[in-house]
Coordinates of N, CA and C in Angstrom, one line a residue:
Chain A
D1280 N -1.5 -14.0 15.8 CA -1.3 -12.4 15.8 C -2.7 -11.7 15.3
A1281 N -3.0 -10.5 16.0 CA -4.3 -9.8 15.6 C -4.2 -9.3 14.3
G1282 N -2.9 -9.0 13.9 CA -2.7 -8.1 12.8 C -2.7 -6.6 13.1
V1283 N -2.5 -5.8 12.0 CA -2.6 -4.2 12.4 C -4.0 -3.8 12.9
I1284 N -4.0 -3.2 13.9 CA -5.5 -2.9 14.2 C -5.5 -1.4 14.3
Q1285 N -6.5 -0.9 13.4 CA -6.9 0.6 13.3 C -8.3 0.8 13.9
S1286 N -8.4 1.9 14.4 CA -9.6 2.4 15.0 C -9.6 4.0 14.9
P1287 N -11.1 4.4 14.6 CA -12.3 3.7 14.4 C -12.3 3.2 12.8
R1288 N -13.0 2.5 12.6 CA -13.3 1.8 11.1 C -14.0 2.8 10.4
H1289 N -15.0 3.8 10.9 CA -15.5 4.7 10.3 C -15.6 6.0 11.1
E1290 N -15.4 7.3 10.5 CA -15.5 8.5 11.3 C -16.1 9.4 10.4
V1291 N -17.2 9.9 10.9 CA -17.8 11.2 10.3 C -17.8 12.3 11.1
T1292 N -17.4 13.4 10.6 CA -17.2 14.5 11.6 C -17.3 15.7 10.7
E1293 N -17.6 16.9 11.4 CA -18.0 18.2 10.9 C -16.6 18.9 10.5
M1294 N -16.7 19.7 9.5 CA -15.5 20.4 9.1 C -14.9 21.5 10.4
G1295 N -13.8 21.4 10.4 CA -13.2 22.3 11.6 C -12.8 21.4 12.8
Q1296 N -13.5 20.1 12.8 CA -13.2 19.3 14.0 C -12.0 18.5 14.0
E1297 N -11.5 18.1 15.2 CA -10.2 17.4 15.2 C -10.6 16.0 14.9
V1298 N -9.7 15.3 14.3 CA -9.8 13.9 14.1 C -8.6 13.3 14.5
T1299 N -8.7 12.2 15.1 CA -7.7 11.4 15.7 C -7.9 9.7 15.2
L1300 N -6.9 9.4 14.3 CA -7.0 8.1 14.0 C -5.8 7.3 14.6
R1301 N -6.2 6.0 15.0 CA -5.5 5.2 15.8 C -4.9 4.0 15.3
C1302 N -3.7 3.4 15.6 CA -3.2 2.3 14.9 C -2.2 1.4 15.9
K1303 N -2.5 0.3 16.0 CA -1.7 -0.7 16.7 C -1.1 -1.8 15.6
P1304 N 0.3 -1.5 15.6 CA 1.2 -2.4 14.6 C 1.2 -3.9 15.3
I1305 N 1.7 -4.8 14.3 CA 2.0 -6.2 14.7 C 3.2 -5.9 15.6
S1306 N 3.1 -6.8 16.7 CA 4.2 -6.9 17.7 C 5.5 -7.4 17.2
G1307 N 6.6 -6.6 17.1 CA 7.8 -6.9 16.9 C 8.4 -6.4 15.3
H1308 N 7.2 -5.7 14.6 CA 7.4 -5.0 13.4 C 8.0 -3.6 13.9
N1309 N 9.1 -3.2 13.2 CA 10.0 -2.0 13.5 C 9.4 -0.7 12.7
S1310 N 8.6 -1.1 11.6 CA 8.4 0.1 10.7 C 6.7 0.2 10.8
L1311 N 6.3 1.7 10.7 CA 4.9 2.0 10.7 C 4.7 2.7 9.6
F1312 N 3.7 2.7 9.0 CA 3.2 3.6 7.8 C 2.0 4.0 7.8
W1313 N 1.8 5.2 7.5 CA 0.3 5.9 7.2 C 0.3 6.2 5.7
Y1314 N -0.9 5.6 5.2 CA -1.3 6.0 3.7 C -2.7 6.5 3.9
R1315 N -2.9 7.2 2.7 CA -4.2 7.7 2.4 C -4.5 7.5 1.0
Q1316 N -5.7 6.8 1.0 CA -6.4 6.3 -0.3 C -7.5 7.2 -0.7
T1317 N -7.4 7.8 -1.9 CA -8.7 8.5 -2.6 C -8.7 8.0 -4.1
M1318 N -9.8 8.3 -4.6 CA -10.0 7.9 -6.2 C -9.1 8.7 -7.0
M1319 N -9.0 10.1 -6.6 CA -8.1 10.8 -7.7 C -6.7 10.6 -7.4
R1320 N -6.2 10.3 -6.1 CA -4.7 10.3 -5.9 C -4.0 9.0 -5.7
G1321 N -5.1 7.8 -5.6 CA -4.7 6.7 -5.3 C -4.0 6.5 -4.0
L1322 N -3.0 5.7 -3.6 CA -2.6 5.4 -2.3 C -1.3 6.3 -2.1
E1323 N -1.4 7.2 -1.2 CA -0.3 8.1 -1.0 C 0.4 7.7 0.4
L1324 N 1.6 7.8 0.4 CA 2.2 7.5 1.7 C 2.4 8.9 2.4
L1325 N 1.8 9.0 3.6 CA 1.9 10.2 4.4 C 3.1 10.5 5.0
I1326 N 3.3 9.4 6.1 CA 4.7 9.2 6.9 C 4.9 8.0 7.2
Y1327 N 6.2 7.7 7.4 CA 6.5 6.4 8.0 C 7.6 6.5 9.2
F1328 N 7.5 5.6 10.1 CA 8.5 5.5 11.2 C 9.3 4.3 11.2
N1329 N 10.6 4.3 11.5 CA 11.5 3.2 11.9 C 11.7 3.3 13.4
N1330 N 11.5 2.1 14.1 CA 11.9 2.2 15.6 C 11.2 3.5 16.3
N1331 N 10.0 3.8 15.8 CA 9.2 4.9 16.4 C 9.7 6.2 16.2
V1332 N 10.7 6.3 15.3 CA 11.2 7.7 15.0 C 10.8 8.0 13.4
P1333 N 10.2 9.1 13.2 CA 9.6 9.6 12.0 C 10.9 9.7 10.9
I1334 N 10.8 8.9 9.9 CA 11.8 8.9 9.0 C 11.5 9.7 7.8
D1335 N 10.3 9.8 7.2 CA 9.9 10.6 6.1 C 8.6 11.2 6.1
D1336 N 8.3 12.3 6.1 CA 7.0 13.0 6.4 C 6.6 13.8 5.2
S1337 N 7.3 13.6 4.1 CA 7.3 14.5 2.9 C 5.9 14.3 2.1
G1338 N 5.1 13.2 2.5 CA 3.7 12.9 2.3 C 2.6 13.6 3.0
M1339 N 3.0 14.3 4.1 CA 2.0 14.8 4.8 C 1.5 15.9 4.2
P1340 N 0.1 16.3 3.9 CA 0.0 17.3 3.0 C 0.0 18.8 3.5
E1341 N 0.0 18.9 4.7 CA -0.1 20.2 5.4 C 0.1 20.1 6.8
D1342 N 0.3 21.3 7.4 CA 0.4 21.3 8.8 C -0.8 21.0 9.6
R1343 N -2.0 21.0 9.1 CA -3.1 20.3 9.6 C -3.0 18.9 10.2
F1344 N -1.9 18.2 9.4 CA -1.7 16.8 9.6 C -0.5 16.5 10.7
S1345 N -0.5 15.8 11.6 CA 0.5 15.5 12.4 C 0.3 13.8 12.7
A1346 N 1.5 13.3 13.1 CA 1.4 11.9 13.6 C 2.6 11.5 14.5
K1347 N 2.3 10.8 15.5 CA 3.1 10.4 16.6 C 3.2 9.0 16.7
M1348 N 4.2 8.4 17.3 CA 4.5 7.3 17.7 C 5.2 7.1 19.0
P1349 N 4.4 7.3 19.9 CA 5.0 7.4 21.3 C 5.9 6.2 21.7
N1350 N 5.3 4.9 21.2 CA 6.0 3.7 21.6 C 5.7 2.6 20.4
A1351 N 6.3 1.5 20.7 CA 6.3 0.4 19.6 C 5.0 -0.2 19.2
S1352 N 4.2 0.2 20.0 CA 2.8 -0.6 19.9 C 1.7 0.5 19.6
F1353 N 1.9 1.7 19.1 CA 0.8 2.7 19.2 C 1.3 3.8 18.3
S1354 N 0.4 4.3 17.4 CA 0.6 5.4 16.6 C -0.7 6.1 16.4
T1355 N -0.7 7.6 16.3 CA -2.0 8.3 15.9 C -1.6 9.2 14.7
L1356 N -2.6 9.4 13.9 CA -2.5 10.4 13.0 C -3.8 11.3 13.3
K1357 N -3.4 12.7 13.4 CA -4.2 13.6 13.9 C -4.5 14.7 12.7
I1358 N -5.7 15.2 12.5 CA -6.1 16.1 11.5 C -6.8 17.3 12.2
Q1359 N -6.2 18.4 12.4 CA -6.8 19.6 13.0 C -6.5 20.8 12.4
P1360 N -7.4 21.5 11.8 CA -9.0 21.2 11.7 C -9.0 20.4 10.7
S1361 N -10.2 19.6 10.5 CA -10.4 18.8 9.2 C -11.2 19.5 8.3
E1362 N -11.1 19.2 7.0 CA -11.7 19.7 6.0 C -12.3 18.8 5.0
P1363 N -13.3 18.9 4.4 CA -13.8 18.0 3.5 C -12.9 17.4 2.5
R1364 N -12.0 17.8 1.9 CA -11.2 17.1 1.2 C -10.3 16.4 2.0
D1365 N -10.3 16.2 3.2 CA -9.6 15.1 3.8 C -10.2 13.8 3.7
S1366 N -11.5 13.7 3.5 CA -12.4 12.5 3.2 C -11.5 11.6 2.4
A1367 N -11.3 10.3 3.0 CA -10.4 9.5 2.3 C -10.5 8.2 3.0
V1368 N -9.9 7.1 2.8 CA -9.7 5.8 3.7 C -8.2 6.1 4.0
Y1369 N -7.9 5.8 5.1 CA -6.6 6.2 5.9 C -6.1 4.5 6.3
F1370 N -5.0 4.3 5.7 CA -4.4 2.9 6.2 C -3.4 3.1 7.1
C1371 N -3.0 2.1 8.0 CA -2.1 2.1 8.7 C -1.3 0.7 8.3
A1372 N -0.1 0.4 8.1 CA 0.7 -0.6 7.8 C 1.9 -0.7 8.6
S1373 N 2.2 -1.9 9.0 CA 3.7 -2.2 9.6 C 4.5 -3.3 9.0
S1374 N 5.6 -3.4 9.3 CA 6.8 -4.3 8.7 C 7.9 -4.6 9.4
P1375 N 8.6 -5.6 9.5 CA 9.9 -5.5 9.9 C 11.0 -4.8 9.0
I1376 N 12.0 -4.7 9.5 CA 13.0 -4.1 8.7 C 14.1 -5.2 8.2
P1377 N 14.4 -5.3 7.1 CA 13.7 -4.9 5.9 C 12.4 -5.6 5.7
G1378 N 11.4 -4.9 5.0 CA 10.0 -5.5 5.0 C 9.8 -6.2 3.7
N1379 N 10.6 -7.3 3.6 CA 10.5 -8.1 2.3 C 9.2 -8.9 2.3
Y1380 N 8.9 -9.4 3.5 CA 7.7 -10.1 3.3 C 6.4 -9.7 4.1
G1381 N 6.7 -8.6 5.2 CA 5.8 -8.4 6.2 C 5.2 -7.1 6.2
Y1382 N 4.9 -6.6 4.9 CA 4.1 -5.3 5.0 C 2.7 -5.7 5.0
T1383 N 2.2 -5.5 6.4 CA 0.9 -5.8 6.8 C 0.1 -4.6 6.8
F1384 N -1.3 -4.6 6.2 CA -2.0 -3.4 6.5 C -3.3 -3.6 7.4
G1385 N -3.5 -2.7 8.0 CA -4.8 -2.6 8.8 C -6.0 -2.5 7.8
S1386 N -7.2 -2.6 8.6 CA -8.4 -2.4 7.8 C -8.7 -1.3 7.3
G1387 N -8.1 -0.3 7.8 CA -8.4 1.1 7.2 C -9.6 2.0 7.9
T1388 N -9.5 3.2 8.0 CA -10.4 4.2 8.7 C -11.1 5.0 7.4
R1389 N -12.4 4.9 7.2 CA -13.0 5.5 6.3 C -13.2 6.9 6.9
L1390 N -12.8 8.0 6.6 CA -13.1 9.4 7.1 C -14.0 10.1 6.2
T1391 N -14.9 10.6 6.7 CA -15.8 11.6 5.8 C -15.9 12.7 6.6
V1392 N -15.7 13.9 6.1 CA -15.6 15.3 6.7 C -16.8 15.9 6.0
V1393 N -17.9 16.4 6.8 CA -19.0 17.1 6.0 C -19.1 18.6 6.4
Chain B
A575 N 14.5 9.1 -6.6 CA 13.3 8.9 -6.0 C 12.7 7.5 -6.7
Q576 N 11.9 7.0 -5.8 CA 11.2 5.8 -6.3 C 10.0 6.3 -7.1
K577 N 9.7 5.4 -8.3 CA 8.7 5.7 -9.0 C 8.2 4.2 -9.4
I578 N 6.7 4.0 -9.5 CA 6.1 2.9 -9.9 C 5.1 3.2 -10.8
T579 N 5.0 2.7 -11.8 CA 3.9 2.8 -13.0 C 3.1 1.8 -13.4
Q580 N 1.9 1.8 -13.5 CA 1.0 0.9 -13.8 C 0.3 1.3 -15.0
T581 N 0.5 1.1 -16.3 CA -0.2 1.8 -17.3 C -1.7 1.3 -17.7
Q582 N -2.1 0.1 -17.1 CA -3.6 -0.3 -17.3 C -4.2 0.0 -16.4
P583 N -5.4 1.0 -16.6 CA -6.2 1.3 -15.5 C -7.3 0.3 -15.2
G584 N -7.6 -0.7 -16.3 CA -8.7 -1.7 -16.0 C -8.4 -2.6 -17.3
M585 N -9.0 -3.8 -16.8 CA -8.9 -4.8 -17.7 C -10.0 -5.7 -17.6
F586 N -10.4 -6.7 -18.5 CA -11.4 -7.6 -18.6 C -10.5 -8.9 -18.8
V587 N -11.0 -10.0 -18.0 CA -10.4 -11.3 -18.4 C -11.5 -12.4 -18.2
Q588 N -11.4 -13.4 -19.1 CA -12.4 -14.4 -19.0 C -12.0 -15.4 -17.9
E589 N -12.9 -15.9 -17.3 CA -12.7 -16.9 -16.1 C -11.9 -18.1 -16.8
K590 N -10.9 -18.6 -16.1 CA -9.9 -19.7 -16.3 C -9.1 -19.3 -17.2
E591 N -9.0 -18.2 -17.8 CA -7.8 -17.7 -18.5 C -6.7 -17.0 -17.8
A592 N -5.5 -16.7 -18.3 CA -4.5 -16.2 -17.5 C -4.4 -14.6 -18.0
V593 N -3.9 -13.8 -17.0 CA -4.0 -12.3 -17.1 C -2.7 -11.8 -16.8
T594 N -2.2 -10.9 -17.5 CA -0.9 -10.2 -17.0 C -1.1 -8.9 -16.8
L595 N -0.6 -8.4 -15.6 CA -0.7 -7.0 -15.2 C 0.6 -6.3 -15.3
D596 N 0.8 -5.1 -15.9 CA 2.0 -4.5 -16.1 C 2.5 -3.7 -15.1
C597 N 3.8 -3.7 -14.7 CA 4.3 -2.6 -13.8 C 5.8 -2.4 -14.0
T598 N 6.1 -1.1 -14.0 CA 7.4 -0.7 -14.4 C 7.7 0.1 -13.3
Y599 N 9.1 0.1 -13.0 CA 9.6 1.0 -11.9 C 10.9 1.6 -12.0
D600 N 11.2 2.6 -11.3 CA 12.4 3.4 -11.4 C 13.1 3.7 -10.1
T601 N 14.1 3.4 -9.9 CA 15.2 3.5 -8.7 C 16.6 3.6 -9.0
S602 N 17.2 4.1 -8.1 CA 18.8 4.3 -8.2 C 19.3 3.2 -7.5
D603 N 18.5 2.7 -6.5 CA 19.1 1.8 -5.5 C 19.3 0.4 -6.1
P604 N 20.6 -0.2 -5.7 CA 20.8 -1.5 -6.4 C 20.0 -2.7 -5.6
S605 N 19.6 -2.3 -4.4 CA 18.9 -3.2 -3.5 C 17.4 -2.7 -3.4
Y606 N 16.4 -3.3 -3.7 CA 15.2 -3.0 -3.7 C 14.0 -4.3 -3.7
G607 N 12.8 -4.0 -3.4 CA 11.9 -5.2 -3.3 C 10.8 -4.9 -4.0
L608 N 10.1 -5.7 -4.7 CA 8.8 -5.7 -5.5 C 7.6 -6.5 -5.1
F609 N 6.6 -5.8 -4.9 CA 5.3 -6.4 -4.3 C 4.3 -6.2 -5.1
W610 N 3.4 -7.2 -5.1 CA 1.9 -7.1 -5.5 C 1.0 -7.3 -4.3
Y611 N -0.2 -6.2 -4.5 CA -1.1 -6.3 -3.5 C -2.6 -6.3 -4.1
K612 N -3.4 -7.2 -3.5 CA -4.9 -7.1 -4.1 C -5.8 -6.3 -3.0
Q613 N -6.5 -5.7 -3.8 CA -7.7 -4.8 -3.0 C -9.1 -5.3 -3.4
P614 N -9.7 -6.1 -2.8 CA -11.0 -6.3 -3.4 C -12.0 -5.2 -2.9
S615 N -13.1 -5.3 -3.4 CA -14.3 -4.3 -3.1 C -14.6 -4.0 -1.6
S616 N -14.1 -5.0 -0.9 CA -14.3 -4.8 0.7 C -13.1 -3.9 1.2
G617 N -12.2 -3.7 0.4 CA -11.4 -2.8 1.0 C -10.0 -3.0 1.4
E618 N -9.7 -4.3 1.8 CA -8.5 -4.7 2.6 C -7.5 -4.9 1.5
M619 N -6.4 -4.5 2.2 CA -5.1 -4.8 1.3 C -4.3 -6.2 1.5
I620 N -4.4 -7.1 0.5 CA -3.8 -8.3 0.7 C -2.7 -8.6 0.1
F621 N -1.5 -9.0 0.5 CA -0.3 -9.3 0.0 C -0.3 -10.4 -0.7
L622 N 0.3 -10.4 -2.2 CA 0.3 -11.5 -2.9 C 1.7 -12.1 -3.2
I623 N 2.5 -11.2 -3.5 CA 3.8 -12.1 -3.8 C 5.0 -10.9 -3.9
Y624 N 6.3 -11.4 -3.7 CA 7.3 -10.5 -3.3 C 8.5 -11.1 -4.2
Q625 N 9.2 -10.0 -4.7 CA 10.5 -10.3 -5.5 C 11.6 -9.4 -5.2
G626 N 12.7 -10.0 -4.6 CA 13.8 -9.3 -4.5 C 14.7 -8.9 -5.6
S627 N 15.4 -7.7 -5.6 CA 16.1 -7.4 -6.7 C 17.3 -8.1 -7.0
Y628 N 17.7 -9.0 -6.0 CA 18.8 -10.0 -6.4 C 18.6 -11.4 -6.5
D629 N 17.3 -11.4 -6.4 CA 16.7 -12.8 -6.5 C 16.9 -13.5 -7.9
Q630 N 17.5 -14.6 -8.1 CA 17.7 -15.1 -9.6 C 16.6 -15.6 -10.1
Q631 N 15.6 -16.1 -9.5 CA 14.4 -16.7 -10.3 C 13.2 -15.9 -9.8
N632 N 12.3 -15.8 -10.8 CA 11.0 -15.3 -10.7 C 10.3 -15.9 -9.5
A633 N 9.4 -14.7 -8.7 CA 8.7 -15.4 -7.6 C 7.5 -16.1 -8.0
T634 N 6.9 -17.1 -7.6 CA 5.7 -17.6 -7.5 C 4.9 -18.0 -6.5
E635 N 3.5 -17.7 -6.3 CA 2.9 -18.1 -5.1 C 1.5 -18.6 -5.6
G636 N 1.4 -19.9 -5.8 CA 0.3 -20.4 -6.2 C -0.2 -20.3 -7.5
R637 N -1.2 -19.5 -7.7 CA -1.7 -19.1 -9.2 C -1.0 -17.6 -9.7
Y638 N -0.2 -17.1 -8.7 CA 0.5 -16.0 -9.0 C 1.9 -16.1 -9.4
S639 N 2.6 -15.5 -10.4 CA 3.8 -15.6 -10.7 C 4.2 -13.9 -11.1
L640 N 5.5 -13.7 -10.7 CA 5.9 -12.5 -11.1 C 7.2 -12.4 -12.2
N641 N 6.8 -11.9 -13.3 CA 7.6 -11.8 -14.4 C 8.8 -10.6 -14.2
F642 N 9.8 -10.9 -13.6 CA 10.7 -10.0 -13.2 C 11.9 -9.9 -14.5
Q643 N 11.8 -8.4 -14.9 CA 12.9 -8.4 -16.1 C 13.7 -7.1 -15.6
K644 N 14.8 -7.3 -14.9 CA 15.5 -6.3 -14.1 C 16.1 -5.3 -15.1
A645 N 16.6 -5.6 -16.4 CA 17.1 -4.7 -17.2 C 16.1 -3.8 -17.8
R646 N 14.9 -4.2 -17.8 CA 13.9 -3.4 -18.4 C 13.0 -2.7 -17.1
K647 N 13.4 -3.0 -16.0 CA 12.8 -2.5 -14.8 C 11.3 -2.8 -15.0
S648 N 11.2 -4.1 -15.1 CA 9.8 -4.4 -15.2 C 9.3 -5.4 -14.2
A649 N 8.3 -5.6 -13.5 CA 7.8 -6.8 -12.7 C 6.2 -7.0 -12.8
N650 N 6.0 -7.6 -13.9 CA 4.7 -7.9 -14.2 C 4.2 -9.1 -13.4
L651 N 2.9 -8.9 -13.1 CA 2.3 -9.9 -12.3 C 1.4 -10.8 -13.3
V652 N 1.3 -12.2 -13.2 CA 0.7 -13.0 -14.1 C -0.2 -13.9 -13.0
I653 N -1.5 -13.8 -13.3 CA -2.5 -14.6 -12.7 C -3.0 -15.7 -13.5
S654 N -2.7 -16.9 -13.2 CA -3.1 -18.1 -14.0 C -4.5 -18.6 -13.6
A655 N -5.1 -19.0 -14.5 CA -6.5 -19.7 -14.2 C -7.5 -18.8 -13.5
S656 N -7.7 -17.7 -14.1 CA -8.5 -16.6 -13.2 C -9.7 -17.0 -12.7
Q657 N -10.2 -16.6 -11.6 CA -11.4 -17.0 -10.8 C -12.1 -15.8 -10.8
L658 N -13.6 -15.9 -10.4 CA -14.2 -14.8 -10.2 C -13.9 -14.1 -9.2
G659 N -13.4 -14.7 -8.1 CA -12.8 -14.0 -7.1 C -11.6 -13.1 -7.0
D660 N -10.9 -13.2 -8.3 CA -9.9 -12.5 -8.6 C -10.2 -11.0 -8.8
S661 N -11.4 -10.7 -9.2 CA -12.0 -9.3 -9.6 C -11.6 -8.5 -8.4
A662 N -10.9 -7.5 -8.7 CA -10.3 -6.7 -7.7 C -9.3 -5.4 -8.4
M663 N -8.9 -4.7 -7.4 CA -8.0 -3.6 -7.8 C -6.5 -4.3 -7.5
Y664 N -5.4 -4.3 -8.2 CA -4.2 -4.8 -8.2 C -3.2 -3.7 -8.2
F665 N -2.3 -3.7 -7.1 CA -1.3 -2.7 -6.9 C 0.1 -3.1 -6.9
C666 N 0.9 -2.8 -7.8 CA 2.3 -2.8 -7.6 C 3.0 -1.9 -6.7
A667 N 4.0 -2.5 -6.0 CA 4.6 -1.5 -4.9 C 6.1 -1.9 -4.9
M668 N 6.9 -0.8 -4.4 CA 8.4 -1.2 -4.3 C 8.9 -0.4 -3.1
R669 N 9.7 -1.3 -2.4 CA 10.5 -1.1 -1.3 C 12.0 -0.7 -1.7
G670 N 12.4 0.6 -1.3 CA 13.6 1.1 -1.7 C 14.8 0.8 -0.6
G671 N 15.9 0.7 -1.1 CA 16.9 0.7 -0.2 C 17.6 1.9 0.0
G672 N 18.9 1.9 0.6 CA 19.5 3.2 0.8 C 18.9 4.1 1.6
A673 N 19.0 5.3 1.0 CA 18.2 6.4 1.7 C 16.7 6.3 1.8
A674 N 16.1 5.5 0.9 CA 14.8 5.3 1.0 C 14.3 4.4 2.1
G675 N 15.1 3.7 2.5 CA 15.0 2.9 3.7 C 13.9 1.9 3.7
N676 N 13.0 1.8 4.2 CA 11.9 0.7 4.4 C 10.6 1.3 3.6
K677 N 10.8 2.2 3.0 CA 9.5 3.0 2.3 C 9.2 2.1 1.3
L678 N 7.8 2.0 1.4 CA 6.9 1.2 0.4 C 6.1 2.1 -0.4
T679 N 6.4 2.2 -1.9 CA 5.7 3.3 -2.6 C 4.8 2.3 -3.7
F680 N 3.7 2.9 -3.9 CA 2.7 2.1 -4.7 C 2.5 2.9 -6.1
G681 N 2.2 2.1 -7.1 CA 1.6 2.5 -8.3 C 0.2 2.8 -8.1
G682 N -0.3 3.3 -9.5 CA -1.7 3.7 -9.4 C -2.9 2.5 -9.4
G683 N -2.5 1.5 -9.6 CA -3.5 0.3 -9.5 C -3.9 -0.1 -10.9
T684 N -4.5 -1.4 -11.1 CA -5.2 -1.9 -12.2 C -6.4 -2.8 -11.8
R685 N -7.5 -2.1 -12.4 CA -8.8 -3.0 -11.8 C -9.1 -4.0 -12.8
V686 N -9.3 -5.3 -12.3 CA -9.4 -6.4 -13.1 C -10.9 -6.8 -12.9
L687 N -11.6 -7.3 -13.8 CA -12.9 -7.8 -13.9 C -12.9 -9.2 -14.6
V688 N -13.2 -10.2 -13.9 CA -13.2 -11.5 -14.3 C -14.5 -11.8 -14.8
K689 N -14.9 -12.2 -16.1 CA -16.1 -12.4 -16.5 C -16.5 -13.9 -16.7
P690 N -17.7 -14.3 -16.3 CA -17.9 -15.6 -16.4 C -18.0 -16.4 -17.6

């Protein structure tokens, strides 16, 4: 299995631009998670899906952030418009339900907004 | 609501010695799971060990063991015979049950530096 695949690995964009981060979960995993990691706030759960349905989006910082999971093999996290304070590493993870052993993380996307 | 607390921001350990990383948690769900992850400087998140709330025995995986004290709501990670490659950030995390579903919540992390 190729694991959780995230793209791009690095993204540098200008303030105000739209940014789209992509994630392909492990085949057969029913849950998908988006996390953001910063030095100040650590690892924050932004949103997670069970069976392609958003379950908890209470961590999404504001309306500029949106996430979709149109099918079991693909999810996107979009920031529009981006701001410098959005600079962070964004991780996607997937797991079976329940995720006793299988919370697998992607390599992350390092986003820099200048 | 789920809450994970790691009170040690950073610690040094001598190579070949054991080190204990503290983790306390809070949940009202009777069914939950506790995890430890390692994040080396390269940034990837590596799963180390899992403990279920109903497991009778403490989990072990090679040099990693989890000291699970349910009444105290603690799930400390013990790394035995530390190696230089153990230098990393370590995160404790909890999967809730009930209304929390499959949600995985992380603590703030502990940075470990192994000295030769």
